[in-house]
PDB file of C-alpha atoms and ligand atoms in Angstrom:
ATOM      1  CA  UNK A   1     104.349  76.399  67.293  1.00  0.00           C
ATOM      2  CA  UNK A   2     100.947  76.132  69.025  1.00  0.00           C
ATOM      3  CA  UNK A   3     102.004  78.675  71.617  1.00  0.00           C
ATOM      4  CA  UNK A   4     103.160  81.231  69.052  1.00  0.00           C
ATOM      5  CA  UNK A   5      99.970  80.870  67.054  1.00  0.00           C
ATOM      6  CA  UNK A   6      97.966  81.190  70.281  1.00  0.00           C
ATOM      7  CA  UNK A   7      99.861  84.388  71.204  1.00  0.00           C
ATOM      8  CA  UNK A   8      99.476  85.864  67.695  1.00  0.00           C
ATOM      9  CA  UNK A   9      95.727  85.158  67.778  1.00  0.00           C
ATOM     10  CA  UNK A  10      95.506  86.768  71.238  1.00  0.00           C
ATOM     11  CA  UNK A  11      97.102  89.978  69.946  1.00  0.00           C
ATOM     12  CA  UNK A  12      94.857  89.905  66.832  1.00  0.00           C
ATOM     13  CA  UNK A  13      91.753  89.358  68.958  1.00  0.00           C
ATOM     14  CA  UNK A  14      92.509  92.382  71.141  1.00  0.00           C
ATOM     15  CA  UNK A  15      93.485  94.553  68.152  1.00  0.00           C
ATOM     16  CA  UNK A  16      90.222  93.680  66.369  1.00  0.00           C
ATOM     17  CA  UNK A  17      88.175  94.324  69.498  1.00  0.00           C
ATOM     18  CA  UNK A  18      89.843  97.754  69.825  1.00  0.00           C
ATOM     19  CA  UNK A  19      89.148  98.522  66.166  1.00  0.00           C
ATOM     20  CA  UNK A  20      85.490  97.539  66.538  1.00  0.00           C
ATOM     21  CA  UNK A  21      85.297  99.673  69.693  1.00  0.00           C
ATOM     22  CA  UNK A  22      86.607 102.708  67.742  1.00  0.00           C
ATOM     23  CA  UNK A  23      84.162 101.954  64.899  1.00  0.00           C
ATOM     24  CA  UNK A  24      81.333 101.772  67.458  1.00  0.00           C
ATOM     25  CA  UNK A  25      82.287 105.214  68.767  1.00  0.00           C
ATOM     26  CA  UNK A  26      82.434 106.659  65.260  1.00  0.00           C
ATOM     27  CA  UNK A  27      79.321 104.709  64.179  1.00  0.00           C
ATOM     28  CA  UNK A  28      81.253 103.420  61.199  1.00  0.00           C
ATOM     29  CA  UNK A  29      79.588 101.469  58.395  1.00  0.00           C
ATOM     30  CA  UNK A  30      82.458  98.947  58.639  1.00  0.00           C
ATOM     31  CA  UNK A  31      80.620  97.341  61.558  1.00  0.00           C
ATOM     32  CA  UNK A  32      77.860  96.129  59.261  1.00  0.00           C
ATOM     33  CA  UNK A  33      80.262  94.348  56.890  1.00  0.00           C
ATOM     34  CA  UNK A  34      80.000  90.572  56.960  1.00  0.00           C
ATOM     35  CA  UNK A  35      83.768  90.035  57.166  1.00  0.00           C
ATOM     36  CA  UNK A  36      83.984  92.321  60.219  1.00  0.00           C
ATOM     37  CA  UNK A  37      81.167  90.411  61.900  1.00  0.00           C
ATOM     38  CA  UNK A  38      82.560  86.943  61.206  1.00  0.00           C
ATOM     39  CA  UNK A  39      86.366  87.304  61.522  1.00  0.00           C
ATOM     40  CA  UNK A  40      86.429  88.018  65.288  1.00  0.00           C
ATOM     41  CA  UNK A  41      84.431  84.841  65.971  1.00  0.00           C
ATOM     42  CA  UNK A  42      86.808  82.760  63.856  1.00  0.00           C
ATOM     43  CA  UNK A  43      89.883  84.241  65.578  1.00  0.00           C
ATOM     44  CA  UNK A  44      88.419  83.898  69.080  1.00  0.00           C
ATOM     45  CA  UNK A  45      87.299  80.317  68.478  1.00  0.00           C
ATOM     46  CA  UNK A  46      90.786  79.372  67.218  1.00  0.00           C
ATOM     47  CA  UNK A  47      92.400  81.188  70.170  1.00  0.00           C
ATOM     48  CA  UNK A  48      90.278  79.252  72.676  1.00  0.00           C
ATOM     49  CA  UNK A  49      90.667  75.945  70.806  1.00  0.00           C
ATOM     50  CA  UNK A  50      94.464  76.281  70.762  1.00  0.00           C
ATOM     51  CA  UNK A  51      94.471  77.184  74.469  1.00  0.00           C
ATOM     52  CA  UNK A  52      92.411  74.096  75.284  1.00  0.00           C
ATOM     53  CA  UNK A  53      94.595  71.927  72.986  1.00  0.00           C
ATOM     54  CA  UNK A  54      97.758  73.124  74.758  1.00  0.00           C
ATOM     55  CA  UNK A  55      96.227  72.565  78.187  1.00  0.00           C
ATOM     56  CA  UNK A  56      95.283  68.989  77.193  1.00  0.00           C
ATOM     57  CA  UNK A  57      98.681  68.313  75.619  1.00  0.00           C
ATOM     58  CA  UNK A  58     100.587  69.715  78.602  1.00  0.00           C
ATOM     59  CA  UNK A  59      98.124  67.975  80.959  1.00  0.00           C
ATOM     60  CA  UNK A  60      97.280  71.183  82.804  1.00  0.00           C
ATOM     61  CA  UNK A  61      94.061  70.754  84.777  1.00  0.00           C
ATOM     62  CA  UNK A  62      92.519  74.192  85.516  1.00  0.00           C
ATOM     63  CA  UNK A  63      91.053  72.860  88.779  1.00  0.00           C
ATOM     64  CA  UNK A  64      94.524  71.875  90.009  1.00  0.00           C
ATOM     65  CA  UNK A  65      96.744  74.492  88.391  1.00  0.00           C
ATOM     66  CA  UNK A  66      94.704  77.461  89.428  1.00  0.00           C
ATOM     67  CA  UNK A  67      96.485  80.018  87.241  1.00  0.00           C
ATOM     68  CA  UNK A  68      94.722  78.364  84.278  1.00  0.00           C
ATOM     69  CA  UNK A  69      91.409  78.242  86.153  1.00  0.00           C
ATOM     70  CA  UNK A  70      91.738  81.949  86.935  1.00  0.00           C
ATOM     71  CA  UNK A  71      92.789  82.634  83.349  1.00  0.00           C
ATOM     72  CA  UNK A  72      89.653  80.902  82.046  1.00  0.00           C
ATOM     73  CA  UNK A  73      87.443  82.948  84.377  1.00  0.00           C
ATOM     74  CA  UNK A  74      89.240  86.129  83.270  1.00  0.00           C
ATOM     75  CA  UNK A  75      88.751  85.183  79.586  1.00  0.00           C
ATOM     76  CA  UNK A  76      85.013  84.660  80.226  1.00  0.00           C
ATOM     77  CA  UNK A  77      84.853  88.077  81.943  1.00  0.00           C
ATOM     78  CA  UNK A  78      86.697  89.595  78.949  1.00  0.00           C
ATOM     79  CA  UNK A  79      84.143  88.070  76.557  1.00  0.00           C
ATOM     80  CA  UNK A  80      81.206  89.424  78.603  1.00  0.00           C
ATOM     81  CA  UNK A  81      82.647  92.934  79.037  1.00  0.00           C
ATOM     82  CA  UNK A  82      83.527  92.935  75.332  1.00  0.00           C
ATOM     83  CA  UNK A  83      79.956  91.966  74.422  1.00  0.00           C
ATOM     84  CA  UNK A  84      78.654  94.681  76.744  1.00  0.00           C
ATOM     85  CA  UNK A  85      80.941  97.285  75.135  1.00  0.00           C
ATOM     86  CA  UNK A  86      80.003  96.508  71.539  1.00  0.00           C
ATOM     87  CA  UNK A  87      76.361  95.497  71.864  1.00  0.00           C
ATOM     88  CA  UNK A  88      74.710  96.527  75.128  1.00  0.00           C
ATOM     89  CA  UNK A  89      76.292  99.847  76.140  1.00  0.00           C
ATOM     90  CA  UNK A  90      73.859 102.582  75.155  1.00  0.00           C
ATOM     91  CA  UNK A  91      76.074 105.658  75.058  1.00  0.00           C
ATOM     92  CA  UNK A  92      79.694 106.759  74.689  1.00  0.00           C
ATOM     93  CA  UNK A  93      80.335 106.849  78.441  1.00  0.00           C
ATOM     94  CA  UNK A  94      79.065 103.283  78.907  1.00  0.00           C
ATOM     95  CA  UNK A  95      81.099 102.141  75.885  1.00  0.00           C
ATOM     96  CA  UNK A  96      84.270 103.706  77.320  1.00  0.00           C
ATOM     97  CA  UNK A  97      83.698 102.128  80.720  1.00  0.00           C
ATOM     98  CA  UNK A  98      83.050  98.761  79.072  1.00  0.00           C
ATOM     99  CA  UNK A  99      86.232  99.014  77.024  1.00  0.00           C
ATOM    100  CA  UNK A 100      88.331  99.901  80.079  1.00  0.00           C
ATOM    101  CA  UNK A 101      86.767  96.963  81.946  1.00  0.00           C
ATOM    102  CA  UNK A 102      87.545  94.571  79.093  1.00  0.00           C
ATOM    103  CA  UNK A 103      91.161  95.814  78.957  1.00  0.00           C
ATOM    104  CA  UNK A 104      91.501  95.268  82.699  1.00  0.00           C
ATOM    105  CA  UNK A 105      90.538  91.606  82.240  1.00  0.00           C
ATOM    106  CA  UNK A 106      92.920  91.274  79.292  1.00  0.00           C
ATOM    107  CA  UNK A 107      95.757  92.581  81.452  1.00  0.00           C
ATOM    108  CA  UNK A 108      94.964  89.935  84.059  1.00  0.00           C
ATOM    109  CA  UNK A 109      94.876  87.241  81.332  1.00  0.00           C
ATOM    110  CA  UNK A 110      98.324  88.280  80.076  1.00  0.00           C
ATOM    111  CA  UNK A 111      99.732  88.483  83.592  1.00  0.00           C
ATOM    112  CA  UNK A 112      98.463  84.979  84.383  1.00  0.00           C
ATOM    113  CA  UNK A 113      99.787  83.627  81.071  1.00  0.00           C
ATOM    114  CA  UNK A 114     103.274  85.049  81.690  1.00  0.00           C
ATOM    115  CA  UNK A 115     103.732  84.473  85.441  1.00  0.00           C
ATOM    116  CA  UNK A 116     101.476  81.435  85.953  1.00  0.00           C
ATOM    117  CA  UNK A 117     100.792  82.826  89.446  1.00  0.00           C
ATOM    118  CA  UNK A 118      97.206  83.403  90.555  1.00  0.00           C
ATOM    119  CA  UNK A 119      96.094  86.772  91.783  1.00  0.00           C
ATOM    120  CA  UNK A 120      92.687  85.963  93.284  1.00  0.00           C
ATOM    121  CA  UNK A 121      92.260  82.180  93.591  1.00  0.00           C
TER     122      UNK A 121
HETATM  123  C1  HEM B   1      92.136  86.381  75.606  1.00  0.00           C
HETATM  124  C2  HEM B   1      92.527  85.141  75.695  1.00  0.00           C
HETATM  125  C3  HEM B   1      93.950  84.656  75.894  1.00  0.00           C
HETATM  126  C4  HEM B   1      95.135  85.349  75.873  1.00  0.00           C
HETATM  127  C5  HEM B   1      95.356  86.850  75.685  1.00  0.00           C
HETATM  128  C6  HEM B   1      96.190  84.376  76.116  1.00  0.00           C
HETATM  129  C7  HEM B   1      97.549  84.679  76.171  1.00  0.00           C
HETATM  130  C8  HEM B   1      98.564  83.754  76.285  1.00  0.00           C
HETATM  131  C9  HEM B   1      99.980  84.035  76.205  1.00  0.00           C
HETATM  132  C10 HEM B   1     100.577  85.428  75.984  1.00  0.00           C
HETATM  133  C11 HEM B   1     100.644  82.865  76.379  1.00  0.00           C
HETATM  134  C12 HEM B   1     102.154  82.647  76.366  1.00  0.00           C
HETATM  135  C13 HEM B   1     102.734  82.678  77.769  1.00  0.00           C
HETATM  136  C14 HEM B   1     104.200  82.336  77.782  1.00  0.00           C
HETATM  137  O1  HEM B   1     105.014  83.106  77.279  1.00  0.00           O
HETATM  138  O2  HEM B   1     104.548  81.262  78.303  1.00  0.00           O
HETATM  139  C15 HEM B   1      99.656  81.823  76.575  1.00  0.00           C
HETATM  140  C16 HEM B   1      99.946  80.494  76.807  1.00  0.00           C
HETATM  141  C17 HEM B   1      99.021  79.536  77.116  1.00  0.00           C
HETATM  142  N1  HEM B   1      97.645  79.699  77.147  1.00  0.00           N
HETATM  143 FE1  HEM B   1      96.644  81.403  76.668  1.00  0.00          FE
HETATM  144  N2  HEM B   1      95.626  83.135  76.291  1.00  0.00           N
HETATM  145  C18 HEM B   1      94.258  83.264  76.153  1.00  0.00           C
HETATM  146  C19 HEM B   1      93.314  82.265  76.269  1.00  0.00           C
HETATM  147  C20 HEM B   1      93.593  80.966  76.708  1.00  0.00           C
HETATM  148  C21 HEM B   1      92.613  79.942  77.021  1.00  0.00           C
HETATM  149  C22 HEM B   1      91.102  80.121  76.907  1.00  0.00           C
HETATM  150  C23 HEM B   1      93.302  78.833  77.426  1.00  0.00           C
HETATM  151  C24 HEM B   1      92.852  77.472  77.899  1.00  0.00           C
HETATM  152  C25 HEM B   1      91.794  76.895  77.896  1.00  0.00           C
HETATM  153  C26 HEM B   1      94.704  79.134  77.364  1.00  0.00           C
HETATM  154  C27 HEM B   1      95.724  78.258  77.691  1.00  0.00           C
HETATM  155  C28 HEM B   1      97.066  78.508  77.532  1.00  0.00           C
HETATM  156  C29 HEM B   1      98.116  77.514  77.776  1.00  0.00           C
HETATM  157  C30 HEM B   1      97.899  76.066  78.217  1.00  0.00           C
HETATM  158  C31 HEM B   1      99.337  78.156  77.509  1.00  0.00           C
HETATM  159  C32 HEM B   1     100.740  77.535  77.543  1.00  0.00           C
HETATM  160  C33 HEM B   1     101.335  77.612  78.927  1.00  0.00           C
HETATM  161  C34 HEM B   1     102.714  76.990  78.969  1.00  0.00           C
HETATM  162  O3  HEM B   1     103.539  77.284  78.128  1.00  0.00           O
HETATM  163  O4  HEM B   1     102.947  76.214  79.879  1.00  0.00           O
HETATM  164  N3  HEM B   1      94.838  80.441  76.920  1.00  0.00           N
HETATM  165  N4  HEM B   1      98.395  82.389  76.519  1.00  0.00           N
END
């Protein structure tokens, strides 16, 4: 149950990020709507909370089971590149590069979640 909710929230989080990226490119007024500003935070907080809850329940220590440690680092990198893409990047080129970077981290997160084998640690 927890895992399915976690996976659904992960897909929603990435879909919403992509939508906000497209709205940034098109300078859409949707970006200023309160619901668009708040929903991603709610989804991301739930996604992280469920991940932590599962790790605690399954007794997975990220310092011992390094796939989870690497996954956490990759999630942090995804959050930073996502923030860069939507808030800091000053032109289309920088926004595109930021989005590609964020997607690269997401791919690593999914790979780690599915295989539970580290790539870098
Ligand atoms: C962008 C963020 C994240 C994405 C896309 C993501 C994705 C996934 C996916 C697809 C699975 C299911 C893997 C399977 O089929 O077994 C999963 C499981 C899991 N995730 Fe995440 N996750 C994210 C964040 C996190 C975080 C922050 C944590 C921990 C603090 C976490 C901890 C876990 C745990 C413990 C499992 C269950 C592993 C098991 O079944 O043994 N996840 N995640």
